[in-house]
Coordinates of C-alpha atoms in Angstrom, one line a residue:
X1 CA -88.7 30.7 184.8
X2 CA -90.2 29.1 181.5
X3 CA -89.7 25.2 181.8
X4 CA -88.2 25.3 178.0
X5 CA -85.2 26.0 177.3
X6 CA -83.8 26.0 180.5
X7 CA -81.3 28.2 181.4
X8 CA -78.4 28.4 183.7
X9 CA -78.8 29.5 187.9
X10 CA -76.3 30.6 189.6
X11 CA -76.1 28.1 192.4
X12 CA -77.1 30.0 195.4
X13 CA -80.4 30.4 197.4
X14 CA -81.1 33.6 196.2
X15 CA -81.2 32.8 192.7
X16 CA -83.4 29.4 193.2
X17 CA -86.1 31.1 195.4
X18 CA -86.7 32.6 191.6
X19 CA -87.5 29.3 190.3
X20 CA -91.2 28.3 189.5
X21 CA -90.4 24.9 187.7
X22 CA -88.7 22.5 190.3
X23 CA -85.9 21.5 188.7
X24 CA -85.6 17.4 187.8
X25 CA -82.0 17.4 186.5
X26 CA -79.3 19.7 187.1
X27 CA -75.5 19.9 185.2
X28 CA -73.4 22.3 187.1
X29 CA -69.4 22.8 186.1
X30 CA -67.2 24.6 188.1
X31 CA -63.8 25.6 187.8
X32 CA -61.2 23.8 190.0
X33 CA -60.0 27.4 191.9
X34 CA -63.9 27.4 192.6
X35 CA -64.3 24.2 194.6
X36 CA -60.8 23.9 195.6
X37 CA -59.2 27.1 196.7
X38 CA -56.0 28.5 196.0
X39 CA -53.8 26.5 198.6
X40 CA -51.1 24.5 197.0
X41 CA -49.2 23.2 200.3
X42 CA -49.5 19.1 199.9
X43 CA -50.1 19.5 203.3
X44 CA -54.1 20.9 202.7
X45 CA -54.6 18.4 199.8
X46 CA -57.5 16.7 202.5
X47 CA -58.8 19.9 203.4
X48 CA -59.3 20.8 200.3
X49 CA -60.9 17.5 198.8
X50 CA -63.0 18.1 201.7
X51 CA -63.8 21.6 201.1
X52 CA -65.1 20.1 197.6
X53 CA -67.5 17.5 199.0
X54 CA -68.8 20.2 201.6
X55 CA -69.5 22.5 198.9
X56 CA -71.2 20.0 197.0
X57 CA -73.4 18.9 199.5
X58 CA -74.0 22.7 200.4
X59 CA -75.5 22.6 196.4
X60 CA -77.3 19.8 196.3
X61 CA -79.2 20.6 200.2
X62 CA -80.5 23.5 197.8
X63 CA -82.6 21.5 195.2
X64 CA -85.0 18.8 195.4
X65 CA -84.4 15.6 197.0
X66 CA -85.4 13.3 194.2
X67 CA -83.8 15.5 191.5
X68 CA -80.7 14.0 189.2
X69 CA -77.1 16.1 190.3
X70 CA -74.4 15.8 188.2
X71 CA -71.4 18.0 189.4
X72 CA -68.1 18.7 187.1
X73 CA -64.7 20.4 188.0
X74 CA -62.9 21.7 185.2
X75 CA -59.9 24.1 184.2
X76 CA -62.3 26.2 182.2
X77 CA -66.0 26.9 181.8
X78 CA -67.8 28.0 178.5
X79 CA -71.2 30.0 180.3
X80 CA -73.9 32.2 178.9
X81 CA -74.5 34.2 181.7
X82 CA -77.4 35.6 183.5
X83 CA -79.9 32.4 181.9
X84 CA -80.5 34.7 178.5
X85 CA -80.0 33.0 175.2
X86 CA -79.1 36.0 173.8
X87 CA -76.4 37.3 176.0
X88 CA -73.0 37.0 174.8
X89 CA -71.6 33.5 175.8
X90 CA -68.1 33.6 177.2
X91 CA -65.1 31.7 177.8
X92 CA -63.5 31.7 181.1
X93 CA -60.4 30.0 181.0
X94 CA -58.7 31.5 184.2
X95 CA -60.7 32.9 187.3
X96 CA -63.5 31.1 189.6
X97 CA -66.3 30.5 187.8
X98 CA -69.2 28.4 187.2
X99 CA -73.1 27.5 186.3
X100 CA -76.0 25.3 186.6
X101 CA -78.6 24.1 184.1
X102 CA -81.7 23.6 185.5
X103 CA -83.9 20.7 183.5
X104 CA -87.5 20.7 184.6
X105 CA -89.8 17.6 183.3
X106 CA -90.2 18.0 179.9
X107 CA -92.9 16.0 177.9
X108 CA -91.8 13.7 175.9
X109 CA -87.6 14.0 177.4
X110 CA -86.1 11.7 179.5
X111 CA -82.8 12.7 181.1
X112 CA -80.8 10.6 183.3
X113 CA -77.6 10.5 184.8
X114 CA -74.9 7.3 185.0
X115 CA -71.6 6.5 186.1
X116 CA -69.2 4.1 185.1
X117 CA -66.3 3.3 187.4
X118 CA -63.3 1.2 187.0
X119 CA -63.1 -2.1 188.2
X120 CA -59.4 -2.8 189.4
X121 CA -59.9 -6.8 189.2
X122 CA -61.0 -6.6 185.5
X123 CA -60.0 -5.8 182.9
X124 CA -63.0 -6.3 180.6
X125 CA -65.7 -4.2 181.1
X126 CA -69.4 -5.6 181.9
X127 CA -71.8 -4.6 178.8
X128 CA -75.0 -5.7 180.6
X129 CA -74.5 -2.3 183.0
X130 CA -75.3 -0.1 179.6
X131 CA -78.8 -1.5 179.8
X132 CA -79.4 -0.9 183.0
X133 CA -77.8 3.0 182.2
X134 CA -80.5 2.8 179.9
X135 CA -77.8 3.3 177.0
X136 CA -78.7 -0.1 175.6
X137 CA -82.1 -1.4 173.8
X138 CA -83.6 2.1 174.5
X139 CA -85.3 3.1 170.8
X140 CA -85.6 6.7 172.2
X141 CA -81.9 7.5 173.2
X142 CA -81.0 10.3 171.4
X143 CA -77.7 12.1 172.8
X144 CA -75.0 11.1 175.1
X145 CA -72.8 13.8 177.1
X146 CA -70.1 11.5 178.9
X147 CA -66.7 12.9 180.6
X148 CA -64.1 10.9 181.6
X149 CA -62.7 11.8 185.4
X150 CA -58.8 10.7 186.8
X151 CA -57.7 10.6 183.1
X152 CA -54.1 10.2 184.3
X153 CA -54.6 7.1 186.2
X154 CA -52.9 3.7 184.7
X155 CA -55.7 2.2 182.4
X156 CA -58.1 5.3 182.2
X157 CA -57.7 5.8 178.1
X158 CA -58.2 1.9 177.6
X159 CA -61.2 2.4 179.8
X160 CA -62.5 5.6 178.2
X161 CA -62.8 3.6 174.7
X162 CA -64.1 0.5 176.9
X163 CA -67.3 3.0 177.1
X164 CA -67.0 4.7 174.2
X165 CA -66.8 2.4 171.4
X166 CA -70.4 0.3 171.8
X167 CA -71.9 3.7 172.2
X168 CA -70.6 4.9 168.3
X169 CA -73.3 4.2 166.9
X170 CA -74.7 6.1 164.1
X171 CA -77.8 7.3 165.4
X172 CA -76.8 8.9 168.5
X173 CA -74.9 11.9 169.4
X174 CA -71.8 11.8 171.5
X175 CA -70.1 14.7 173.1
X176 CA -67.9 15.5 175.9
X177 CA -64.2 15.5 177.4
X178 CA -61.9 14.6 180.2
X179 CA -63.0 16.7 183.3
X180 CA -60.7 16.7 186.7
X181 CA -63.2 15.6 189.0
X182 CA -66.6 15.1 189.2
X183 CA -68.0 16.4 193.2
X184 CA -72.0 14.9 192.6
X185 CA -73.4 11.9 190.8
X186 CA -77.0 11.9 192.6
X187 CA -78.5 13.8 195.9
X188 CA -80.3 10.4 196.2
X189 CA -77.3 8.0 197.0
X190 CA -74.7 10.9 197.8
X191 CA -72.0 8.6 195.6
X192 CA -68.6 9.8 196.0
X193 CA -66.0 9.7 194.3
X194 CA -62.9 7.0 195.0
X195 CA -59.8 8.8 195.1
X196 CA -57.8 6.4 192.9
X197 CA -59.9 5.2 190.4
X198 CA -61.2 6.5 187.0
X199 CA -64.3 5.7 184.9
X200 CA -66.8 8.0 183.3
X201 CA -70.2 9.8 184.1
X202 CA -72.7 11.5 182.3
X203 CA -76.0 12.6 180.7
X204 CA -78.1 10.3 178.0
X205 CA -81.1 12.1 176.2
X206 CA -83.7 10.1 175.3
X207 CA -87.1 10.3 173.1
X208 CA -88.0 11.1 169.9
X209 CA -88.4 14.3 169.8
X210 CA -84.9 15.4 170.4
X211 CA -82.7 16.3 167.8
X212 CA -78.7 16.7 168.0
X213 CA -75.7 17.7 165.3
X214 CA -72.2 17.7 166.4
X215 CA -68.9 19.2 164.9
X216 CA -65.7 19.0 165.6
X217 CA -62.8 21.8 165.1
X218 CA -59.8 20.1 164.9
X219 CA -55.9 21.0 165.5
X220 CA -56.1 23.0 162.1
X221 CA -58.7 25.4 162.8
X222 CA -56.5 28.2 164.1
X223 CA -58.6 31.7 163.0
X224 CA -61.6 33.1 162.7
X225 CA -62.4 31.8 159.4
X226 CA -62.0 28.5 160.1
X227 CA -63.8 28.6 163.3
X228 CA -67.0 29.8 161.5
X229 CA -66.7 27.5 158.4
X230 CA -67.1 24.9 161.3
X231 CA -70.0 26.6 162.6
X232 CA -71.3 26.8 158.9
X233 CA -71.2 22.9 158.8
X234 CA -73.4 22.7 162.4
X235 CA -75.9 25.3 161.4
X236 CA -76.3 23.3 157.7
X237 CA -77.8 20.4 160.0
X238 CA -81.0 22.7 160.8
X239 CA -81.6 22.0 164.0
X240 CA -84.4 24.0 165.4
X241 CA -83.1 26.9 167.1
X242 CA -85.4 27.4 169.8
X243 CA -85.4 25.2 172.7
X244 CA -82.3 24.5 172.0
X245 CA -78.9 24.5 174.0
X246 CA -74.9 24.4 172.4
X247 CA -72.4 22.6 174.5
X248 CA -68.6 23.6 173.6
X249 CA -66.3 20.9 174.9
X250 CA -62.5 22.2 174.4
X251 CA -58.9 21.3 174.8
X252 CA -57.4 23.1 177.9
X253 CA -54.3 24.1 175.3
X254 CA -56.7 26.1 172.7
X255 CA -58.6 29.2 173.7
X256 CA -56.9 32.2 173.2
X257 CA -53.2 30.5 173.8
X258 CA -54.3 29.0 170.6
X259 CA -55.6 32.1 168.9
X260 CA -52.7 33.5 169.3
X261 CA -53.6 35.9 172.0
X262 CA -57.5 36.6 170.5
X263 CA -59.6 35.5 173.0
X264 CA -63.3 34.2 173.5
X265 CA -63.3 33.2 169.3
X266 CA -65.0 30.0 169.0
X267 CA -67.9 31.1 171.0
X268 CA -67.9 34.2 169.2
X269 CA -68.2 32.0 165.8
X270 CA -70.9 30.1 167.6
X271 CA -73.1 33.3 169.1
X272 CA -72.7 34.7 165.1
X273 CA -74.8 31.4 163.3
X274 CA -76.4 30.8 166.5
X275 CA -77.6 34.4 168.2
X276 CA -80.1 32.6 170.1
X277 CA -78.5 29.7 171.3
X278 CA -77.3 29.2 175.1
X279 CA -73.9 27.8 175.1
X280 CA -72.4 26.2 177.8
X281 CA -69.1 23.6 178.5
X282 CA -65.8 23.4 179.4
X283 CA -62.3 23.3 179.0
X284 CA -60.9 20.3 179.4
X285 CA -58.0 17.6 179.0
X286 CA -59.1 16.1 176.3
X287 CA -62.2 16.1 173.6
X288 CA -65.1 13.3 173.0
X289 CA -67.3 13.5 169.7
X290 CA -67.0 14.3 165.5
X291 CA -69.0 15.6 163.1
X292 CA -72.3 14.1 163.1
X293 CA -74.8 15.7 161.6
X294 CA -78.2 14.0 161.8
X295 CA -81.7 14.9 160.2
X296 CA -85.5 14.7 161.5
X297 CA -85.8 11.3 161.1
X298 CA -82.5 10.5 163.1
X299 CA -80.3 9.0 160.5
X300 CA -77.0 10.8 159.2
X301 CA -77.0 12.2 156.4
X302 CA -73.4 11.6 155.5
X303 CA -71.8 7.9 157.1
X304 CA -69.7 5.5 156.0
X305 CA -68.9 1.8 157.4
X306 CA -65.8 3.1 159.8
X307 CA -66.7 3.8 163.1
X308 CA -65.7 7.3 163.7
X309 CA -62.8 8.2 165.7
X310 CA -64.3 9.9 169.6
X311 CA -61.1 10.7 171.2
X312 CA -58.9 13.4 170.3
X313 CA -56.9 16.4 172.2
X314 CA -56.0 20.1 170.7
X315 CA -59.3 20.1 168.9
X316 CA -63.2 21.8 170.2
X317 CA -66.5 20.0 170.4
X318 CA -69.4 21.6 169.6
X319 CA -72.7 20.3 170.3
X320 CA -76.6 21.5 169.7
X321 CA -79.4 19.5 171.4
X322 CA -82.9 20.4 170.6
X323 CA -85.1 19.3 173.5
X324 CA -88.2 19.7 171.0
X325 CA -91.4 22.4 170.6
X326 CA -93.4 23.7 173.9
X327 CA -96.7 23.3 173.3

């Protein structure tokens, strides 16, 4: 397996006895009938929190011990499947499903995983922890993939935007949504999750060579045109295609409830501008990012003195991160 770009493994032995590159970051997102089963008795809600965290662990005992995990549960996955950027990306909204993206060191990229959890005593959150997430007074950060987990607990949206709002900053990317769980932070410190509280995790890209756009479709893109005039605006922000990976962060309520029965359209609109672009992400309850479209030299092209709005719901993320040239 080339180290660049690198593509998605199913996770299972067979398919990692395959990989040459040891892996030093992996993203995998499963669908909740995937890590939980189908019981819906109250009685079996431990067994099947359990049956979550033993089929995490069962992952993570198959990569490196020093390698970054970050594990998502989601109604819905965006995959290209098989690990070939020109296969047909899909979007599975109902069925088990899942993936992993394999990251190998890459000169020049730093990727590195954090987690932000809710402190029930305060109410203000502690700034100082962004510099030790490396998300603060770090030049080189480039892009940051966050996703909110437990959004339905009492003080998660105040939270969310706790996070979110020092990070809108002009020169860096943000992307993501509102995922059900997350089932692996690190193999190294085996965090788990508490059952009642919320907070955020994620992936921050950092060094120079990256380069990022982001658009978002909002409650009024509704057909095919509008879906690729969208896709228009992210392919004007020429981003080198190759070595490149699309993430596609959508509301649970679009899809093809919202196409009115036409399924798999946005990544069809993305697959069309993009035919050789990996796309990967999720369905979930609710959207992080805007349009941000940002040139070589990493300033936008386009701003203006508001801060942009992050949060919304109904609307469809999508993402490009360019991990830079092999050499």
């Amino acid at each position: 397996v080339s180290p660049l770009p690198p593509g998605p493994g199913a996770p299972c032995a067979v398919s990692l006895q395959k990989v040459h590159v040891l892996p030093q970051t992996v993203l995998y997102i499963a669908d909740a009938e995937t890590f939980s089963g189908h019981e819906e008795c109250h009685e079996q809600k431990k067994a099947r929190k359990r049956n979550s965290k033993e089929t995490a662990l069962a992952l993570e005992k198959l990569l490196p011990k020093r390698c970054q995990v970050l594990g998502l549960v989601t109604p819905g996955i965006v995959v290209t499947p098989m690990g070939s950027s020109s296969n047909q990306p899909q979007e599975i909204e109902e069925g088990e499903a899942g993936f992993a993206l394999l990251f190998p060191k890459i000169d020049g990229v730093k990727i590195h995983t954090f987690h932000f959890s809710k402190d029930v005593k305060s109410r203000v959150f502690d700034e100082s922890k962004f510099a030790e997430a490396g998300l603060k007074n770090n030049p080189d950060l480039r892009v940051v993939l966050l996703f909110g987990y437990n959004s339905w607990k009492t003080g998660a949206t105040r939270f969310l935007h706790q996070i979110v709002n020092p990070l809108n900053e002009k020169s860096i990317i943000l992307a993501g949504g509102q995922v059900e769980s997350f089932t692996s932070l690190t193999s190294e410190n085996q965090q788990a999750q508490p059952g009642d509280a919320c907070g955020v995790v994620g992936l921050a890209f950092s060094g120079p060579q990256i380069q990022s756009a982001t658009v978002l479709l909002d409650q009024d893109v509704a057909d095919e045109r509008a879906a690729e005039a969208a896709m228009q605006r992210l392919k004007a922000a020429n981003i080198p295609e190759h070595n490149t990976i699309g993430f596609m962060f959508a509301c649970v309520g679009r899809g093809y409830r919202h196409y009115k029965t036409k399924r798999n359209m946005e990544a069809d609109a993305f697959r069309k501008f993009f035919p050789n672009v990996p796309l990967f992400g999720f369905f979930g309850h609710g959207e992080i990012g805007c349009d941000r479209i940002v040139t070589g030299n990493f300033v936008l092209r386009e701003c203006n003195d508001i801060k942009d709005d992050l949060l919304h719901g109904y609307t469809t993320v999508m993402t490009l991160i360019h991990l830079g040239s092999t050499k």
